[in-house]
XYZ file of C-alpha atoms in Angstrom:
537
model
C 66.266 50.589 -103.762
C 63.800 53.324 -103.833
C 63.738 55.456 -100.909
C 60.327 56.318 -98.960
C 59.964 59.644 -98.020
C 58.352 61.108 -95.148
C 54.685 60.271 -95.342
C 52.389 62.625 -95.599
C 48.019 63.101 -94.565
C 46.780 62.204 -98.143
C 49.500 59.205 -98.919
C 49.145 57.702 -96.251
C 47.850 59.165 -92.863
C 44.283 59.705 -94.131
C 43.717 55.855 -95.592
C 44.980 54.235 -93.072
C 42.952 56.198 -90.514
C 40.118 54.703 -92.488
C 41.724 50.912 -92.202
C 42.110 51.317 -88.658
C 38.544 52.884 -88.226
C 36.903 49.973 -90.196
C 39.389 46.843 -87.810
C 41.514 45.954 -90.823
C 44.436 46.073 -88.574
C 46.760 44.108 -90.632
C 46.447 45.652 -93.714
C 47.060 49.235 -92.183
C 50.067 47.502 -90.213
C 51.250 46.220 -93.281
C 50.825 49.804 -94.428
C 52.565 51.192 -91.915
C 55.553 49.496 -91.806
C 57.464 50.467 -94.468
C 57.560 54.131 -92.561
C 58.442 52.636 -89.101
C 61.803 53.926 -89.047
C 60.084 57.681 -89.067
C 60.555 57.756 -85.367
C 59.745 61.690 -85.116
C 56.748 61.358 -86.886
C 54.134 61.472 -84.246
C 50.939 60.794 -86.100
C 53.230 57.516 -87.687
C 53.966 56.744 -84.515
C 50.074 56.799 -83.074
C 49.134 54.998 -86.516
C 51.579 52.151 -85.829
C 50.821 51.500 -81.919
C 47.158 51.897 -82.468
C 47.583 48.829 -85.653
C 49.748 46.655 -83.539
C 47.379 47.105 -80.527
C 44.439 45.314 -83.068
C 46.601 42.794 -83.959
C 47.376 41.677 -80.334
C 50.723 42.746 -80.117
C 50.169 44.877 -76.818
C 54.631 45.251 -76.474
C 55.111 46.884 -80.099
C 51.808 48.793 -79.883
C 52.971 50.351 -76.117
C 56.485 51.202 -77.239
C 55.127 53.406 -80.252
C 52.389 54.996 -77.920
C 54.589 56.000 -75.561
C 57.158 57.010 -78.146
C 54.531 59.075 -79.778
C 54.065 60.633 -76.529
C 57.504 61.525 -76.052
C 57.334 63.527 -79.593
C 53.741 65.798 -78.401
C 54.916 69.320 -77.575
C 52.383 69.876 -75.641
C 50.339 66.826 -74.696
C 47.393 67.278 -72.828
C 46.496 63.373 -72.987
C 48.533 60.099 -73.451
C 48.532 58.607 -77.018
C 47.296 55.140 -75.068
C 43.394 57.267 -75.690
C 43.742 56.990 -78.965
C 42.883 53.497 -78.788
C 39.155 53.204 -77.725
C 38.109 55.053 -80.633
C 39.816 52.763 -83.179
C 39.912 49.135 -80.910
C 36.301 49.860 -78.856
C 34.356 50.172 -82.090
C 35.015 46.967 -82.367
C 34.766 45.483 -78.732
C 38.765 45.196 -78.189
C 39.054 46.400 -74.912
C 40.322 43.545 -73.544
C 43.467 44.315 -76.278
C 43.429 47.674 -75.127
C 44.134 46.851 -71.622
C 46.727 44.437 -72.790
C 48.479 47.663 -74.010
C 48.455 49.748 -70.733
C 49.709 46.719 -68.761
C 52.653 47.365 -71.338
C 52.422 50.872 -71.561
C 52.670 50.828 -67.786
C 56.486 49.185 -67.493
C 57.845 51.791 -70.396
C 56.486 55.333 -68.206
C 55.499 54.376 -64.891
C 55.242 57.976 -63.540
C 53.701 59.385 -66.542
C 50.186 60.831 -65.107
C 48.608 61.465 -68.534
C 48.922 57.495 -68.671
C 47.643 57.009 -65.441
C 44.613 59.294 -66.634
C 43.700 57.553 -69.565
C 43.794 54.398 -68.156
C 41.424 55.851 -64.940
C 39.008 56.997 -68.246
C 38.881 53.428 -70.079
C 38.400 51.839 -67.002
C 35.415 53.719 -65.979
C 33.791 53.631 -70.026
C 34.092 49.857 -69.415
C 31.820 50.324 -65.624
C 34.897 49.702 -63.650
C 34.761 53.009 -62.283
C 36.518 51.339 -58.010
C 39.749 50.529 -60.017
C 39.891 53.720 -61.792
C 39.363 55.751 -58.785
C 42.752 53.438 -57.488
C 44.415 54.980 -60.203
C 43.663 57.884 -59.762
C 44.887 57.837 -55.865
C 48.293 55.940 -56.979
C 49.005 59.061 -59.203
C 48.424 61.127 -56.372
C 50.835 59.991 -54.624
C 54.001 60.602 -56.863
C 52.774 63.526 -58.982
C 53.152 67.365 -57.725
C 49.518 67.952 -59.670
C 47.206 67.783 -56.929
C 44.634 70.144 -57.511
C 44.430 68.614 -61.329
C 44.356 64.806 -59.871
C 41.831 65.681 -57.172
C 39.524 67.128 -60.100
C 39.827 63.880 -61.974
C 39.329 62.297 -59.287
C 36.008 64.272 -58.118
C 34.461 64.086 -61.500
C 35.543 60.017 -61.588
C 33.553 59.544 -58.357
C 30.900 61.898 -59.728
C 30.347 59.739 -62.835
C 30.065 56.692 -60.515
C 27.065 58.013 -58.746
C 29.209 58.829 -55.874
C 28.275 62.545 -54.529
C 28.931 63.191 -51.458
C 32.542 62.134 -51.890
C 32.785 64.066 -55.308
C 31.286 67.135 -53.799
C 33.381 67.203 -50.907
C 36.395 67.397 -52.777
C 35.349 69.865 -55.766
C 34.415 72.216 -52.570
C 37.533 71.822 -51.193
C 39.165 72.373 -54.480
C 36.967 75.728 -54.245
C 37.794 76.667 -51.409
C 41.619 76.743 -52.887
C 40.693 78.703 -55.787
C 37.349 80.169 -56.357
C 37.924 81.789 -59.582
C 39.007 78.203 -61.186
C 36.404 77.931 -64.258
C 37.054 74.406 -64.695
C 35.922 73.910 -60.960
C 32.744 76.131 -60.728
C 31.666 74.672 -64.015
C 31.773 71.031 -62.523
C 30.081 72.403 -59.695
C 27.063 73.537 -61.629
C 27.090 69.944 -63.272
C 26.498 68.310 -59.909
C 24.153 70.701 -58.743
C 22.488 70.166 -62.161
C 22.898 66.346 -61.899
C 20.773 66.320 -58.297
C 18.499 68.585 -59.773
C 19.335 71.450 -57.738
C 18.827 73.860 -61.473
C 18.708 76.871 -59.544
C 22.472 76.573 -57.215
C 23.595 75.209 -60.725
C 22.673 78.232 -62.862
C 24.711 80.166 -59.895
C 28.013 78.084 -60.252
C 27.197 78.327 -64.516
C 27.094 81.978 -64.144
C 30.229 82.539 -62.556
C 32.323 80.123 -64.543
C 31.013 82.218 -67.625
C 31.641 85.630 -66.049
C 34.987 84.648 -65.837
C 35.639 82.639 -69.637
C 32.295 83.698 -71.416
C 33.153 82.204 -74.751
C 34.118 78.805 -73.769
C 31.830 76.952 -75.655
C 30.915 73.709 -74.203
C 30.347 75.619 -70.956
C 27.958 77.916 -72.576
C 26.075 74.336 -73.692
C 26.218 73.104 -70.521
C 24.314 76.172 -68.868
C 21.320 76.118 -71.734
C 20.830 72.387 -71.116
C 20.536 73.509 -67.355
C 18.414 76.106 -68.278
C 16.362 73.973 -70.435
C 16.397 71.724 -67.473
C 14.842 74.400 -65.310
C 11.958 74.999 -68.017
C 13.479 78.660 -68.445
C 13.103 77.676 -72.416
C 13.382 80.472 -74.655
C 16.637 81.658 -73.104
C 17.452 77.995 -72.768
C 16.968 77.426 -76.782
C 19.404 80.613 -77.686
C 21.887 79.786 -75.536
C 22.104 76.221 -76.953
C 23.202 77.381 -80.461
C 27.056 77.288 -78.342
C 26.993 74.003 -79.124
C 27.794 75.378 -82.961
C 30.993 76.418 -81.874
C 32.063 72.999 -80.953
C 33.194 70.187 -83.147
C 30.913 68.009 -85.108
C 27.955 70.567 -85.785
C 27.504 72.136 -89.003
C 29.897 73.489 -91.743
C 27.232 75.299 -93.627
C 27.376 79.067 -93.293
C 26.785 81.282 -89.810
C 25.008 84.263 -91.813
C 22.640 81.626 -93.641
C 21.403 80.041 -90.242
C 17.798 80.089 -90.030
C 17.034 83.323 -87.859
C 14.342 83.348 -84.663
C 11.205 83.823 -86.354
C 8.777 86.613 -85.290
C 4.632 86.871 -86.273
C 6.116 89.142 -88.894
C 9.095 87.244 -90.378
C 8.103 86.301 -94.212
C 9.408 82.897 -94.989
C 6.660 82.414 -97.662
C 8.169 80.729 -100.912
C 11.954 80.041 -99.439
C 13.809 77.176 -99.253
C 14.790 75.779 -95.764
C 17.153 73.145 -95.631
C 16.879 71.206 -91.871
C 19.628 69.368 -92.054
C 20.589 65.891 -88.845
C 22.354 66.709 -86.185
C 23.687 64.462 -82.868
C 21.608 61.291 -82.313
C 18.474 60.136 -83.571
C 16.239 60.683 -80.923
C 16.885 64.521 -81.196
C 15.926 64.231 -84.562
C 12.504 62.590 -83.864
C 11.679 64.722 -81.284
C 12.177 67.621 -83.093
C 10.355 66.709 -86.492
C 7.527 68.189 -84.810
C 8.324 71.860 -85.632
C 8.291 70.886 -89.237
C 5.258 71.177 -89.775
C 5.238 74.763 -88.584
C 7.407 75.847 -91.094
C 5.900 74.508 -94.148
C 2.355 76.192 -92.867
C 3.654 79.377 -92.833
C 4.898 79.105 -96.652
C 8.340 77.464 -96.509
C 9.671 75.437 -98.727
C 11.365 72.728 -96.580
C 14.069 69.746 -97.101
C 15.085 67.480 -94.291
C 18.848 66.396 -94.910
C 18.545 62.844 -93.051
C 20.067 59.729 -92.183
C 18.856 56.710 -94.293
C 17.002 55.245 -91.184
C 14.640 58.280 -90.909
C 13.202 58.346 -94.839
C 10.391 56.848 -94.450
C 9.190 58.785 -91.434
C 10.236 61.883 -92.512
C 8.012 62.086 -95.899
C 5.024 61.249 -93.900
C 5.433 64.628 -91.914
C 2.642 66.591 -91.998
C 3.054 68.701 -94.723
C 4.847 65.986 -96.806
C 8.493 67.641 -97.011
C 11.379 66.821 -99.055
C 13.824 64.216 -97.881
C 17.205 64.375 -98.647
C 19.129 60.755 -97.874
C 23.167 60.864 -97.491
C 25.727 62.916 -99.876
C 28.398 65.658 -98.569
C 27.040 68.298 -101.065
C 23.993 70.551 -99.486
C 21.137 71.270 -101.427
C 20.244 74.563 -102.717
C 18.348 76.581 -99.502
C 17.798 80.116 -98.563
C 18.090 79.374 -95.280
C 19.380 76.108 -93.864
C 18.661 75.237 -89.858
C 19.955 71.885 -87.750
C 16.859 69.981 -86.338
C 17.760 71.050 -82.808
C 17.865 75.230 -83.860
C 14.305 74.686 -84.615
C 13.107 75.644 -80.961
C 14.863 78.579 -80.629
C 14.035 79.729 -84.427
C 9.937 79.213 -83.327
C 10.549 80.109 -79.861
C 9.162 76.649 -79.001
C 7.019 75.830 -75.482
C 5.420 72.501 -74.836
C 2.800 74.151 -72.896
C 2.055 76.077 -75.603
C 2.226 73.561 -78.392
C 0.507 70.667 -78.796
C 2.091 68.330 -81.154
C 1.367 64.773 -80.365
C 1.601 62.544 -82.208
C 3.072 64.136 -85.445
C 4.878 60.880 -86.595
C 3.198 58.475 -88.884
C 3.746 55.016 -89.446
C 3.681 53.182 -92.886
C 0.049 51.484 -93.225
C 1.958 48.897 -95.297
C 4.938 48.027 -92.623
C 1.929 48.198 -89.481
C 0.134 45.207 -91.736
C 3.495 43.558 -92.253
C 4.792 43.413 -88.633
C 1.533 42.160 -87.374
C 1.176 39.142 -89.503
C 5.329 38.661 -88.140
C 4.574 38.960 -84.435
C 3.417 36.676 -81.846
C -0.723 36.294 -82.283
C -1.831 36.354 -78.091
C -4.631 38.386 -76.156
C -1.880 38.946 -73.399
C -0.669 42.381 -73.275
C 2.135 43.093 -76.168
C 5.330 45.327 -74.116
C 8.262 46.102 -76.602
C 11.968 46.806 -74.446
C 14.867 48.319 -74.912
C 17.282 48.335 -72.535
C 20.596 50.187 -73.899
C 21.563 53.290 -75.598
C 24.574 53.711 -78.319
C 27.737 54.132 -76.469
C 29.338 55.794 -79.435
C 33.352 54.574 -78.113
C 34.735 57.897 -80.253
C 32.696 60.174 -78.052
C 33.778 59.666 -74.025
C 30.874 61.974 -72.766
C 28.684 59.725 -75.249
C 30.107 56.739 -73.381
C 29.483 57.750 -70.179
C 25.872 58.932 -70.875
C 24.968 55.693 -72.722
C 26.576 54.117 -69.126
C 24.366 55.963 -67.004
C 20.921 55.716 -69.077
C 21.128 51.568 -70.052
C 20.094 49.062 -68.259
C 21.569 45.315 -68.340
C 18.631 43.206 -69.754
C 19.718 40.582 -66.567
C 18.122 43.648 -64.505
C 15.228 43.321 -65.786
C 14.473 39.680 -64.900
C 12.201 40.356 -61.638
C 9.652 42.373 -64.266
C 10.248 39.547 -67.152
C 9.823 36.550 -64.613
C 6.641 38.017 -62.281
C 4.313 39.710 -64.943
C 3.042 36.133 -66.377
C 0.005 37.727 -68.874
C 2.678 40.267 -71.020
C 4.329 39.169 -73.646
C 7.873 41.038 -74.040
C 8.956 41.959 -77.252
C 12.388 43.046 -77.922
C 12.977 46.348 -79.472
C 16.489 46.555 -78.925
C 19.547 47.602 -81.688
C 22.942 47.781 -81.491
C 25.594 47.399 -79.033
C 23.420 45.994 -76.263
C 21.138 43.765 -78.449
C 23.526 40.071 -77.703
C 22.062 40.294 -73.655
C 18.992 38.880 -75.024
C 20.923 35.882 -75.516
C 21.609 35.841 -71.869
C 18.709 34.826 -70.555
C 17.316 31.646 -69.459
C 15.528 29.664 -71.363
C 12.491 29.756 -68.978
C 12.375 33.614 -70.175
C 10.578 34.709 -73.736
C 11.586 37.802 -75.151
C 10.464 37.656 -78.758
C 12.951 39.081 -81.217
C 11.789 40.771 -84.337
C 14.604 43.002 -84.782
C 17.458 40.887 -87.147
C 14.502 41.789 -89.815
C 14.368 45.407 -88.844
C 15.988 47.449 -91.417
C 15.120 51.490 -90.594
C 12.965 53.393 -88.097
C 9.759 52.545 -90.382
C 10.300 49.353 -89.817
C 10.638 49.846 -85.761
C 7.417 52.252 -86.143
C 5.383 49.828 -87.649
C 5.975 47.178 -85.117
C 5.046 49.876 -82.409
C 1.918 50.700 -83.200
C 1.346 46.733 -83.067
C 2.175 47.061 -79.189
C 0.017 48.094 -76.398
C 3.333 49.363 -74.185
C 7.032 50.110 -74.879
C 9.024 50.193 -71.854
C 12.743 52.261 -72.903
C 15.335 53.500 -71.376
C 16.458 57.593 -72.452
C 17.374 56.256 -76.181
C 15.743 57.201 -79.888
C 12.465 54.528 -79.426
C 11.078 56.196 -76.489
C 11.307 59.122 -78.576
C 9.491 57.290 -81.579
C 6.745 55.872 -79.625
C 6.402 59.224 -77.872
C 5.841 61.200 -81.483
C 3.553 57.948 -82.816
C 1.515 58.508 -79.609
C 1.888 55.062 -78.281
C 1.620 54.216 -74.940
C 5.395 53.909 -72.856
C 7.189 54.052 -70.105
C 10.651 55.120 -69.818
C 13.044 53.771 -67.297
C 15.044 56.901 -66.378
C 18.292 57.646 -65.189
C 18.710 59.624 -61.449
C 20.267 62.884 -63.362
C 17.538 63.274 -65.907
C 18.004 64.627 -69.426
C 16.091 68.094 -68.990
C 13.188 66.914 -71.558
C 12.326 64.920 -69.197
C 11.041 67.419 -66.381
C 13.030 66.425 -63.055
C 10.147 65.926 -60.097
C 7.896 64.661 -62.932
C 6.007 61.707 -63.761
C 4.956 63.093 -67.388
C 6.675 65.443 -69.380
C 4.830 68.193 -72.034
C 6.971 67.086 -74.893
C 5.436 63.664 -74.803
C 1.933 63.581 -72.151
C 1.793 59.515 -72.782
C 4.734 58.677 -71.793
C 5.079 57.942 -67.714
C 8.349 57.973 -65.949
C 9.565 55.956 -63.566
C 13.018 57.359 -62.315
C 15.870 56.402 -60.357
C 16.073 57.396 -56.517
C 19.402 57.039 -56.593
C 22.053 57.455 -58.609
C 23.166 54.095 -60.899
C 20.834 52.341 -59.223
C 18.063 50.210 -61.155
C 16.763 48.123 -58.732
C 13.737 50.430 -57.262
C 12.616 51.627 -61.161
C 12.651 48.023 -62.024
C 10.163 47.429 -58.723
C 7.637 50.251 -59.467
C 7.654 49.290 -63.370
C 6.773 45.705 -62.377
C 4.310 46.664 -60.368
C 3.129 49.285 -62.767
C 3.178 47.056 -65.878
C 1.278 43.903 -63.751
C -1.431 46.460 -63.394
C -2.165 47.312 -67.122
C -1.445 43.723 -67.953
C -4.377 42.716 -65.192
C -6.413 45.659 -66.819
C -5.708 44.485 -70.470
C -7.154 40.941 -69.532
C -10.570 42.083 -68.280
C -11.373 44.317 -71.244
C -10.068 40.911 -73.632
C -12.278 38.152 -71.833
């Protein structure tokens, strides 16, 4: 009988990470099984609960979990977390919970599990139970200070404030030189739009751990927030020093440009970076670059071809691949502020994107031929289940389509037009049949595609996601449904922001809730739909 030996990242490890990432659950169990007597293997372990948990066996895959657990030398979260990035993909969580509910009856008094649980629970908007959780593992655990932080930031994330605030002052009060504590401080402050107490609390937490990276991000995007820009931009480029930013080389990073800097004849390489919707808002400095004499390449996501050689300028697009291009200098789309010192009040961009003549002709002949007003929606974000803070955000900044039903049902002369990708798309099938939302988008293959039926629109209503950012850049006409603690392009107090002057805001007045934005846009929207009927008759 041959004898397996001890499995190591590239025999195994690494491709079934890739099984397990793509829901072939069986296969990588199969996989896996011959090593399941490796019991001190931790990452076999992981592997092993995370394949039984997507084949619906919630007992095996909670036993190697929590055995994985057991085998951490220093855990700082509970294996069970492992599973939303693998199982939530795929819209498992109702296997996931299956597994706590297991996991639960092996370590009952293990508050890393309790914690985990509190987080998966809240990602799924069930944010009362987690809080429960939270308060049951306050009662057995000796960690109070560290509970009653999870717990502030989990009523926080709910929309609850006052509760959350009371406790992180108390927690202050306790220990004022606690980083973790003053920098959740600033986010609240930031979150009511308070930027100036914020920057305080920011201030401190980095006097006392000033290279703490995602800290330092945190205090440019309040910055930014407060319009204090240039200092906003350079601190920003912290974010470089946290995972899943560039690997290209520090020293070759395209430097803050000054009147004098000669760029004339050398290579830039502006290569994607986080979602989509920073990459569309920030094609605008492009053009910048290649007046002054660079030669520039934009290192994109498929999606974004199309609209990318149609920059002024007409750069190069590079599509995909691991290997970089030859460049002098190479800069990620969101450096580009700070390297031209960037001010909307300064700069006038709109709109710098173009749409395909050819796609704008072939969407019109596909949508619906009336004189009523044409309004493309989205309603949801990406929640991205790998990323937490992603989830969260997307949680925060979508709106369920059923919300939206006052504005679909009163304004009679519109004619809705779904715009919507992704995760939230299926809610248009939730409707009654007595509301049309026409759906182009199952023929939509890239951005160009989504451009070209814009500028066949006379509105796009959006939530904070990557098509308010391409109708803002085409120049269309939109309105975006905002969220109560703002992303800081979009200028808290405001009803219009610089970056994109045709774009009106309509924002919460309280945290997580829709109901009064979904009021003043119906209102709003029955106006220009009244307006767009005398100028047609």
């Amino acid at each position: 009988m041959t004898k397996i030996s001890n499995p190591s990242d590239e025999d195994i490890i690494h491709p079934i990470n890739i099984l397990l990432h793509q829901g072939n659950f069986e296969k990588a169990l199969a996989l896996l099984l011959p090593y399941k007597n490796f019991k001190l293997n931790q990452p076999i372990m992981t592997l092993l609960g995370i394949a039984y948990a997507g084949c619906n066996q919630p007992k095996e895959a909670a036993y190697h979990l929590c055995l994985a657990q057991q085998l951490k030398e220093t855990p700082y979260q509970h294996s069970c977390s492992e599973l939303e990035p693998y199982l939530g993909s795929h819209n498992l969580y109702s296997l996931i919970f299956k597994v706590y509910e297991e996991a639960f009856k092996l370590q009952s008094a293990d508050e890393l599990l309790y914690i985990a649980y509190a987080n998966i629970l809240q990602h799924t908007k069930q944010s009362s139970k987690a809080i429960l959780y939270i308060r049951k593992c306050l009662i057995f655990s000796k960690k109070q200070d560290w509970l009653l932080n999870i717990l502030a930031t989990i009523l926080f994330e709910a929309g609850k404030y006052p509760q959350a605030l009371k406790i992180y002052k108390y927690l202050e009060q306790r220990n004022e030189d606690n980083v973790t504590i003053l920098a959740n401080l600033a986010s609240y402050y930031n979150a009511i739009n308070d930027t100036e107490q914020a920057l305080i609390y920011y201030r401190k937490a980095i006097i006392l751990s000033p290279l703490w990276a995602p800290i330092r991000v945190n205090y440019s995007l309040c910055l930014l927030k407060g319009q204090y820009y240039y200092q906003g931009w350079a601190e920003h480029e912290y974010r470089l020093d946290t995972p899943n930013h560039t690997s290209l080389p520090r020293e070759t990073l395209l430097p803050t440009l000054t009147n004098t800097t000669d760029i004339q004849g050398k290579k830039i390489l502006i290569t994607q970076e986080e979602g989509l919707g920073d990459t569309l808002m920030y094609l605008r400095f492009v053009p910048e670059l290649i007046k002054r004499g660079a030669i520039v390449e934009l290192w994109v996501a498929k999606t974004m071809k199309g609209l990318c050689e149609r920059i002024r300028g007409k750069p190069m697009v590079k599509v995909g691949g691991e290997e970089a291009p030859f460049f002098d200098w190479h800069c990620p789309f969101i450096s580009l502020p700070r390297a031209l010192s960037a001010d909307p009040n300064k700069h006038k961009f709109i709109p710098y994107l173009i749409a395909d003549r050819k796609k704008i002709n072939f969407w019109k002949k596909k949508l619906p031929d009336t004189k009523h007003l044409k309004v493309g929606l989205v309603w949801g974000g990406s929640p991205h289940p790998s990323d937490a803070y992603a989830v969260m955000t997307d949680n925060k900044r979508s709106i369920e389509l059923t919300k939206l039903i006052p504005l679909l049902r009163s304004v009679k002369n519109a004619t809705f037009i779904s715009l919507q990708m992704g995760h939230h798309a299926h809610e248009i099938n939730d409707l009654s049949k007595d509301i049309s939302v026409f759906n182009p988008m199952t023929e939509v293959q890239d951005m160009d595609d989504t451009a070209g039926i814009i500028k066949n629109l006379d509105l796009v209503i959006s939530v904070d996601t990557s098509v308010i950012h391409l109708a803002g850049g085409l120049g269309a006409n939109a309105i975006l449904l905002d969220r109560y603690d703002n992303c800081w392009r979009w200028i808290s107090g405001a009803e219009y922001s610089p970056w994109y002057p045709k774009t009106r805001i309509i924002r919460q007045t309280r945290p997580r809730v829709w109901s009064d934005v979904v009021k003043k846009a119906t209102s709003l929207l029955q106006e220009m739909a009244n307006e767009h009927e005398q100028k047609t008759t």
